[in-house]
Amino acid sequence: MAREPTQQLTRWLNELGRITDEPGKLTRTFLSPAMRRANARVGEWMRAAGLAVREDAVGNLIGRLEGSRPGAKTLLLGSHLDTVRDAGRFDGALGVLLPIVALDVLRQQGRVLPYAVEVLGFSEEEGVRFSSAYLGSKGFAGTLRAADLKLRDAAGIQVRDTLETLNGGTFALPRAAHRRSDLLGYLEVHIEQGPVLEAQDLAVSVVSAIAGQTRGRLTFHGQAGHAGTTPMNLRRDALAGAAKFISDVELIARMRPPLVATVGTIAVSPGAPNVIPGEVTLSLDVRHPRDVARRAALRRMLGLAEWTARRRGLRCTWTLTQDGNAVACDPKLTRVLADTVRKLQGRCPALVSGAGHDAVVMSALTPVAMLFVRCRAGLSHHPDEYAAPEDLRVALRATMAFLERFAG
Ligand code: GLV
Ligand code: MN
Ligand code: MN
């Protein structure tokens, strides 16, 4: 890799951003054809940087570099390679590609770290396909459960089916990839996905904690019928009930900052202009830095769903697909990272992340720290997502300084 490191990183981000399942937009979901191509390409870049590359049973891409000291512990760095629909090219990808560039720079300098490093490209973090996030990191951390395997995508395919196909017909829940005692920690570099760093005129910063989140599917069951012949007072319109619920969700969240709640998908059945909607399924995503507040808000929302359904002659059913509490980053590891950041830019405020990250799951296996990078207008989960090369350069320098601190 002869190119200047930040330029190399930018080229890779651009190239990876073109590997997609949906022409004209960036979409890569769990084990999709584009995910397989992404793993192959990033695997080539890992190999070129001197890493030994493998894939695990849940489709995670793992690049390993041994340390100079035999039997030394391993530092993990990574993030996810899947995306939301019509995504930006930095969310996830940055945290996989930046460490590869950092290790390649060290290799070119002839520098060998005393400890081993693994760069992880997780196969699933966004929860787009199965409405439940972190399937990749759960597989790596040994926290994937039988209930996760039963989740179904929109086509009715179970997680178990996809994993059996990947593994030639059989799949057993994996154990953790490492013993806790063999690890030094996990560092995830990620765009902030919010506006704070831009407002504070800072390139990067550390994360103190990651908000908890609950996701599920809510179905309103009504009665389909003729749109021209059924009087309004005799209808049991599932979509009208769902619409009332969606505006209630928004109101509840608006009244309780920093609570956030989102209905991001909706499926109407049978789905014709001249048929009264008989069944509607929508997704609900609820987050709050405090777990009690998140749980209370969810109870209130589901209570209102019941009330709305009853008043309109509907029935509603709730399926929980994901429920995770807030997670604190490791204070010691974060202090080391913050020291390196302060040397580069003076200040290093600790941010709370409203977005979920693989670090949440990895914290069950090893201490975690996160480096946030400023992104333009705080925009993310959108094709205009952007982090400036100057900020990527600072993130790269902070990561390299962090690697050196561990060597010391
Ligand atoms: C992942 O980006 C999430 O926070 O939903
Ligand atoms: Mn992400
Ligand atoms: Mn994301």
Coordinates of C-alpha atoms and ligand atoms in Angstrom, one line a residue:
M1 CA 0.0 0.0 0.0
A2 CA 2.1 2.9 -1.3
R3 CA -0.7 5.6 -1.0
E4 CA -0.9 8.1 1.8
P5 CA -2.9 6.3 4.6
T6 CA -5.9 8.6 4.8
Q7 CA -6.2 8.5 1.0
Q8 CA -6.0 4.8 1.1
L9 CA -8.7 4.7 3.8
T10 CA -11.0 7.0 1.7
R11 CA -10.5 4.9 -1.4
W12 CA -11.4 1.7 0.4
L13 CA -14.5 3.4 2.0
N14 CA -15.6 4.5 -1.5
E15 CA -15.0 1.1 -3.0
L16 CA -16.8 -0.8 -0.2
G17 CA -19.6 1.7 -0.5
R18 CA -20.3 0.5 -4.0
I19 CA -20.7 -3.2 -3.0
T20 CA -24.4 -3.4 -2.6
D21 CA -27.5 -5.7 -2.9
E22 CA -29.6 -2.8 -4.3
P23 CA -28.4 -1.1 -7.5
G24 CA -28.2 2.7 -7.1
K25 CA -28.1 2.6 -3.3
L26 CA -25.9 1.1 -0.6
T27 CA -27.6 -1.9 1.1
R28 CA -25.9 -5.0 2.6
T29 CA -27.8 -7.2 5.0
F30 CA -26.8 -10.3 6.9
L31 CA -25.2 -13.0 4.7
S32 CA -26.6 -11.4 1.5
P33 CA -24.7 -11.7 -1.8
A34 CA -23.2 -8.3 -1.4
M35 CA -22.1 -9.2 2.2
R36 CA -20.2 -12.2 0.8
R37 CA -18.5 -9.9 -1.8
A38 CA -17.7 -7.3 0.9
N39 CA -16.0 -10.0 3.0
A40 CA -14.0 -11.2 0.0
R41 CA -12.8 -7.7 -0.9
V42 CA -12.0 -6.6 2.7
G43 CA -10.3 -10.0 3.2
E44 CA -8.0 -9.1 0.3
W45 CA -7.1 -5.8 1.9
M46 CA -6.5 -7.5 5.2
R47 CA -4.1 -10.0 3.5
A48 CA -2.3 -7.2 1.7
A49 CA -1.7 -5.6 5.1
G50 CA -0.1 -8.8 6.4
L51 CA -3.1 -10.3 8.3
A52 CA -4.1 -14.0 8.4
V53 CA -7.7 -14.0 7.3
R54 CA -10.6 -16.3 8.2
E55 CA -14.4 -16.3 8.5
D56 CA -16.3 -17.7 11.4
A57 CA -19.5 -19.7 11.5
V58 CA -21.7 -16.6 11.5
G59 CA -20.0 -14.9 8.6
N60 CA -17.7 -12.6 10.6
L61 CA -14.5 -11.6 8.8
I62 CA -11.4 -11.9 11.0
G63 CA -7.9 -10.7 10.2
R64 CA -5.2 -11.7 12.7
L65 CA -1.7 -10.3 13.2
E66 CA 0.5 -12.2 15.6
G67 CA 2.6 -10.2 18.1
S68 CA 6.4 -10.5 18.6
R69 CA 5.9 -11.9 22.1
P70 CA 4.8 -15.6 22.0
G71 CA 1.6 -16.3 23.9
A72 CA 0.9 -12.5 24.3
K73 CA -2.7 -11.4 24.6
T74 CA -4.9 -10.1 21.8
L75 CA -6.3 -6.7 21.2
L76 CA -9.5 -6.6 19.1
L77 CA -10.5 -3.7 16.8
G78 CA -13.5 -3.7 14.6
S79 CA -17.1 -2.9 13.7
H80 CA -19.7 -4.2 11.2
L81 CA -19.8 -4.6 7.4
D82 CA -23.6 -4.8 7.0
T83 CA -25.6 -1.6 6.5
V84 CA -29.1 -0.2 6.7
R85 CA -31.1 0.3 3.5
D86 CA -29.8 3.1 1.3
A87 CA -27.0 3.6 3.8
G88 CA -24.0 5.9 4.0
R89 CA -20.5 4.5 3.5
F90 CA -18.9 5.2 6.9
D91 CA -21.3 3.5 9.4
G92 CA -19.5 0.3 10.4
A93 CA -17.1 0.2 7.5
L94 CA -14.9 2.9 9.1
G95 CA -14.2 0.8 12.2
V96 CA -13.1 -2.2 10.1
L97 CA -11.0 -0.4 7.4
L98 CA -9.3 2.1 9.6
P99 CA -7.5 -0.5 11.8
I100 CA -6.3 -2.3 8.6
V101 CA -4.8 0.9 7.4
A102 CA -3.2 1.5 10.8
L103 CA -1.6 -2.0 10.9
D104 CA -0.4 -1.6 7.3
V105 CA 1.3 1.7 8.2
L106 CA 3.1 -0.1 11.1
R107 CA 4.1 -3.0 8.8
Q108 CA 5.6 -0.5 6.3
Q109 CA 7.5 1.1 9.2
G110 CA 8.9 -2.4 10.1
R111 CA 7.2 -2.1 13.5
V112 CA 5.9 -5.3 15.1
L113 CA 3.6 -5.0 18.1
P114 CA 4.4 -7.2 21.0
Y115 CA 0.8 -8.3 21.3
A116 CA -1.6 -9.9 18.8
V117 CA -4.2 -7.9 17.0
E118 CA -7.5 -9.0 15.4
V119 CA -9.5 -6.8 13.1
L120 CA -13.1 -7.8 13.1
G121 CA -15.7 -7.2 10.3
F122 CA -19.0 -8.3 11.9
S123 CA -21.6 -9.8 9.6
E124 CA -24.6 -8.2 11.3
E125 CA -25.1 -5.2 13.5
E126 CA -28.0 -3.2 12.0
G127 CA -30.8 -5.7 12.6
V128 CA -32.3 -4.8 9.2
R129 CA -33.0 -8.4 7.9
F130 CA -34.3 -10.0 11.2
S131 CA -35.3 -6.9 13.2
S132 CA -32.7 -7.9 15.8
A133 CA -29.3 -6.4 15.9
Y134 CA -25.8 -7.8 16.7
L135 CA -26.1 -11.3 15.3
G136 CA -22.4 -11.1 14.1
S137 CA -20.8 -9.9 17.4
K138 CA -23.1 -12.2 19.4
G139 CA -21.7 -15.1 17.4
F140 CA -18.1 -13.9 18.1
A141 CA -18.7 -13.3 21.8
G142 CA -20.5 -16.6 22.3
T143 CA -23.8 -14.9 23.3
L144 CA -25.9 -16.0 20.3
R145 CA -28.9 -18.0 21.7
A146 CA -31.4 -20.5 20.4
A147 CA -34.1 -17.7 20.3
D148 CA -31.9 -15.7 17.9
L149 CA -31.9 -18.6 15.5
K150 CA -35.7 -18.7 15.4
L151 CA -36.1 -15.1 14.2
R152 CA -37.5 -14.8 10.6
D153 CA -36.9 -12.3 7.9
A154 CA -39.7 -10.8 5.7
A155 CA -39.6 -13.9 3.4
G156 CA -40.1 -16.2 6.4
I157 CA -36.5 -17.5 6.4
Q158 CA -35.1 -18.2 9.8
V159 CA -31.6 -17.2 11.0
R160 CA -30.9 -20.9 11.5
D161 CA -31.6 -21.6 7.8
T162 CA -29.2 -18.9 6.7
L163 CA -26.5 -20.1 9.0
E164 CA -27.0 -23.8 8.0
T165 CA -26.6 -22.8 4.4
L166 CA -23.4 -20.9 5.2
N167 CA -22.0 -23.8 7.1
G168 CA -22.8 -26.6 4.6
G169 CA -25.9 -27.9 6.2
T170 CA -25.3 -27.8 10.0
F171 CA -24.9 -25.1 12.5
A172 CA -24.2 -25.2 16.3
L173 CA -24.3 -22.2 18.5
P174 CA -20.7 -21.0 18.7
R175 CA -18.6 -20.6 21.9
A176 CA -16.8 -17.3 22.4
A177 CA -13.9 -16.9 20.0
H178 CA -11.5 -16.1 22.9
R179 CA -11.2 -16.6 26.6
R180 CA -11.6 -13.4 28.4
S181 CA -8.2 -13.8 30.0
D182 CA -6.6 -13.9 26.5
L183 CA -7.9 -10.5 25.5
L184 CA -6.6 -7.0 26.1
G185 CA -9.9 -5.3 25.1
Y186 CA -11.9 -4.1 22.1
L187 CA -11.7 -0.8 20.4
E188 CA -14.4 0.4 17.9
V189 CA -13.9 3.5 15.8
H190 CA -17.2 4.8 14.5
I191 CA -18.7 8.0 13.1
E192 CA -20.6 9.8 15.8
Q193 CA -23.9 9.7 13.9
G194 CA -25.0 12.8 15.8
P195 CA -24.1 16.6 15.9
V196 CA -22.2 17.1 19.1
L197 CA -18.6 16.9 17.8
E198 CA -19.5 19.3 15.0
A199 CA -21.0 21.7 17.4
Q200 CA -17.9 21.5 19.6
D201 CA -15.5 21.8 16.7
L202 CA -13.7 18.6 17.5
A203 CA -12.5 15.8 15.1
V204 CA -12.9 12.9 17.5
S205 CA -13.8 12.0 21.0
V206 CA -14.4 9.0 23.3
V207 CA -17.7 7.3 24.4
S208 CA -18.7 6.8 28.0
A209 CA -21.8 4.7 27.5
I210 CA -24.2 3.3 24.8
A211 CA -28.0 3.7 25.3
G212 CA -30.1 0.6 25.7
Q213 CA -32.6 -0.3 23.1
T214 CA -35.8 -2.4 22.6
R215 CA -37.1 -3.5 19.3
G216 CA -40.2 -5.5 18.3
R217 CA -43.0 -6.0 15.9
L218 CA -46.5 -4.8 16.6
T219 CA -49.4 -6.2 14.6
F220 CA -52.9 -4.7 14.5
H221 CA -55.5 -7.3 13.4
G222 CA -58.7 -5.9 11.9
Q223 CA -61.1 -6.9 9.1
A224 CA -60.3 -6.5 5.4
G225 CA -63.3 -5.6 3.3
H226 CA -64.6 -3.5 0.4
A227 CA -63.5 0.1 0.3
G228 CA -66.6 1.2 -1.5
T229 CA -69.4 -0.6 0.3
T230 CA -68.4 -0.7 4.0
P231 CA -69.7 2.4 5.9
M232 CA -67.0 4.1 8.0
N233 CA -68.7 3.2 11.3
L234 CA -68.7 -0.5 10.5
R235 CA -65.0 -0.8 9.6
R236 CA -62.3 -2.4 11.6
D237 CA -59.4 -0.7 9.8
A238 CA -56.0 -2.0 11.0
L239 CA -54.1 0.8 9.3
A240 CA -56.2 3.6 10.9
G241 CA -55.5 2.0 14.3
A242 CA -51.7 1.7 13.5
A243 CA -51.7 5.4 12.4
K244 CA -53.1 6.5 15.7
F245 CA -50.5 4.4 17.5
I246 CA -47.7 5.9 15.5
S247 CA -48.7 9.4 16.4
D248 CA -49.0 8.4 20.1
V249 CA -45.5 7.0 20.0
E250 CA -44.1 10.2 18.6
L251 CA -46.0 12.2 21.3
I252 CA -44.8 10.1 24.2
A253 CA -41.2 10.3 23.0
R254 CA -41.4 14.1 22.4
M255 CA -42.6 14.5 26.0
R256 CA -39.8 12.6 27.6
P257 CA -36.4 13.6 26.2
P258 CA -33.8 12.0 25.8
L259 CA -36.2 9.2 25.0
V260 CA -36.3 8.4 21.3
A261 CA -38.8 6.0 19.6
T262 CA -39.2 5.1 15.9
V263 CA -41.6 3.3 13.8
G264 CA -39.4 2.5 10.8
T265 CA -41.2 -0.2 8.8
I266 CA -44.9 -0.9 8.1
A267 CA -46.5 -3.7 6.1
V268 CA -50.2 -3.4 5.2
S269 CA -52.2 -6.4 4.2
P270 CA -53.7 -7.2 1.8
G271 CA -52.4 -3.8 0.5
A272 CA -54.7 -2.6 -2.3
P273 CA -56.3 0.9 -2.8
N274 CA -59.8 -0.5 -2.8
V275 CA -59.5 -2.8 0.2
I276 CA -59.8 -1.8 3.9
P277 CA -56.5 -2.8 5.5
G278 CA -57.1 -6.1 7.5
E279 CA -53.7 -6.4 9.1
V280 CA -50.8 -4.1 9.7
T281 CA -47.4 -5.0 11.1
L282 CA -45.0 -2.2 12.1
S283 CA -41.6 -2.1 13.8
L284 CA -41.0 -0.2 17.0
D285 CA -37.5 0.9 18.2
V286 CA -37.3 2.5 21.7
R287 CA -34.1 3.9 23.3
H288 CA -33.0 5.8 26.4
P289 CA -29.7 6.1 28.3
R290 CA -31.6 5.0 31.5
D291 CA -33.0 1.4 31.4
V292 CA -35.9 2.1 33.7
A293 CA -37.0 5.0 31.6
R294 CA -36.9 2.9 28.4
R295 CA -38.9 0.1 30.0
A296 CA -41.5 2.5 31.4
A297 CA -41.9 4.2 28.0
L298 CA -42.3 0.9 26.2
R299 CA -45.0 -0.2 28.7
R300 CA -46.9 3.1 28.1
M301 CA -46.7 2.6 24.4
L302 CA -47.9 -0.9 24.4
G303 CA -50.7 0.0 26.8
L304 CA -51.8 2.7 24.4
A305 CA -51.7 0.2 21.5
E306 CA -54.1 -2.1 23.4
W307 CA -56.4 0.8 24.2
T308 CA -56.5 2.0 20.6
A309 CA -57.1 -1.6 19.4
R310 CA -60.0 -2.1 21.8
R311 CA -61.7 1.1 20.9
R312 CA -61.6 0.3 17.2
G313 CA -62.6 -3.3 17.4
L314 CA -59.1 -4.5 16.6
R315 CA -56.7 -6.9 18.3
C316 CA -53.0 -6.3 18.7
T317 CA -50.0 -8.6 19.2
W318 CA -46.5 -7.7 20.2
T319 CA -43.4 -9.7 19.4
L320 CA -40.2 -8.6 21.1
T321 CA -37.1 -9.1 18.8
Q322 CA -34.4 -7.3 20.8
D323 CA -34.0 -6.0 24.3
G324 CA -30.7 -4.7 25.6
N325 CA -29.8 -2.5 28.5
A326 CA -27.4 0.5 28.4
V327 CA -23.7 -0.5 28.5
A328 CA -20.8 1.5 29.9
C329 CA -17.5 1.6 28.1
D330 CA -14.5 0.5 30.2
P331 CA -13.1 3.5 32.2
K332 CA -9.5 2.3 32.1
L333 CA -9.4 1.6 28.4
T334 CA -11.3 4.8 27.7
R335 CA -8.8 6.8 29.8
V336 CA -5.9 5.5 27.7
L337 CA -7.8 6.4 24.5
A338 CA -8.8 9.9 25.9
D339 CA -5.2 10.6 26.7
T340 CA -4.1 10.0 23.2
V341 CA -7.0 12.1 21.9
R342 CA -6.1 15.0 24.2
K343 CA -2.5 15.0 22.9
L344 CA -3.9 15.4 19.4
Q345 CA -6.7 18.0 19.8
G346 CA -6.5 19.3 23.4
R347 CA -10.1 18.4 24.6
C348 CA -11.8 15.0 24.8
P349 CA -15.4 15.2 26.1
A350 CA -17.0 11.8 26.7
L351 CA -20.2 11.3 24.7
V352 CA -23.2 9.0 25.3
S353 CA -24.1 7.1 22.2
G354 CA -27.8 6.9 21.2
A355 CA -26.8 4.5 18.4
G356 CA -26.2 0.8 19.1
H357 CA -22.7 -0.6 18.4
D358 CA -21.0 -4.0 18.4
A359 CA -19.2 -2.7 21.5
V360 CA -22.4 -3.4 23.4
V361 CA -22.1 -7.1 22.8
M362 CA -18.3 -7.2 23.0
S363 CA -18.5 -5.7 26.5
A364 CA -19.7 -9.2 27.7
L365 CA -16.4 -10.6 26.5
T366 CA -13.8 -7.9 27.2
P367 CA -13.4 -4.3 28.2
V368 CA -14.5 -2.0 25.4
A369 CA -13.7 1.6 24.3
M370 CA -15.1 3.6 21.4
L371 CA -13.6 6.5 19.4
F372 CA -16.2 8.7 17.7
V373 CA -15.4 10.7 14.6
R374 CA -17.2 13.9 13.6
C375 CA -19.7 13.4 10.7
R376 CA -21.2 16.2 8.7
A377 CA -24.4 17.7 10.1
G378 CA -24.6 14.6 12.4
L379 CA -26.2 12.8 9.5
S380 CA -26.1 9.0 9.4
H381 CA -28.2 6.1 8.1
H382 CA -28.4 8.2 5.0
P383 CA -26.4 8.2 1.7
D384 CA -25.1 11.7 2.4
E385 CA -23.3 10.5 5.6
Y386 CA -19.8 12.1 5.4
A387 CA -16.6 12.3 7.5
A388 CA -13.9 14.6 6.3
P389 CA -10.4 13.3 5.4
E390 CA -8.9 15.6 8.0
D391 CA -11.0 14.0 10.7
L392 CA -10.2 10.5 9.5
R393 CA -6.5 11.4 9.7
V394 CA -6.9 12.4 13.4
A395 CA -8.8 9.2 14.1
L396 CA -6.0 7.2 12.4
R397 CA -3.4 9.0 14.5
A398 CA -5.4 8.4 17.7
T399 CA -5.8 4.7 16.9
M400 CA -2.1 4.3 16.1
A401 CA -1.1 6.1 19.3
F402 CA -3.5 3.8 21.2
L403 CA -1.8 0.7 19.7
E404 CA 1.6 2.2 20.7
R405 CA 0.4 2.8 24.3
F406 CA -0.5 -0.9 24.6
A407 CA 3.0 -1.8 23.3
G408 CA 4.5 0.2 26.1
Ligands
GLV1 C1 -27.4 0.9 14.6 O1 -26.9 1.7 13.9 C2 -28.5 1.4 15.4 O2 -28.2 2.1 16.4 O3 -29.6 1.1 15.1
MN2 MN -22.8 1.2 13.1
MN3 MN -26.0 1.9 11.8

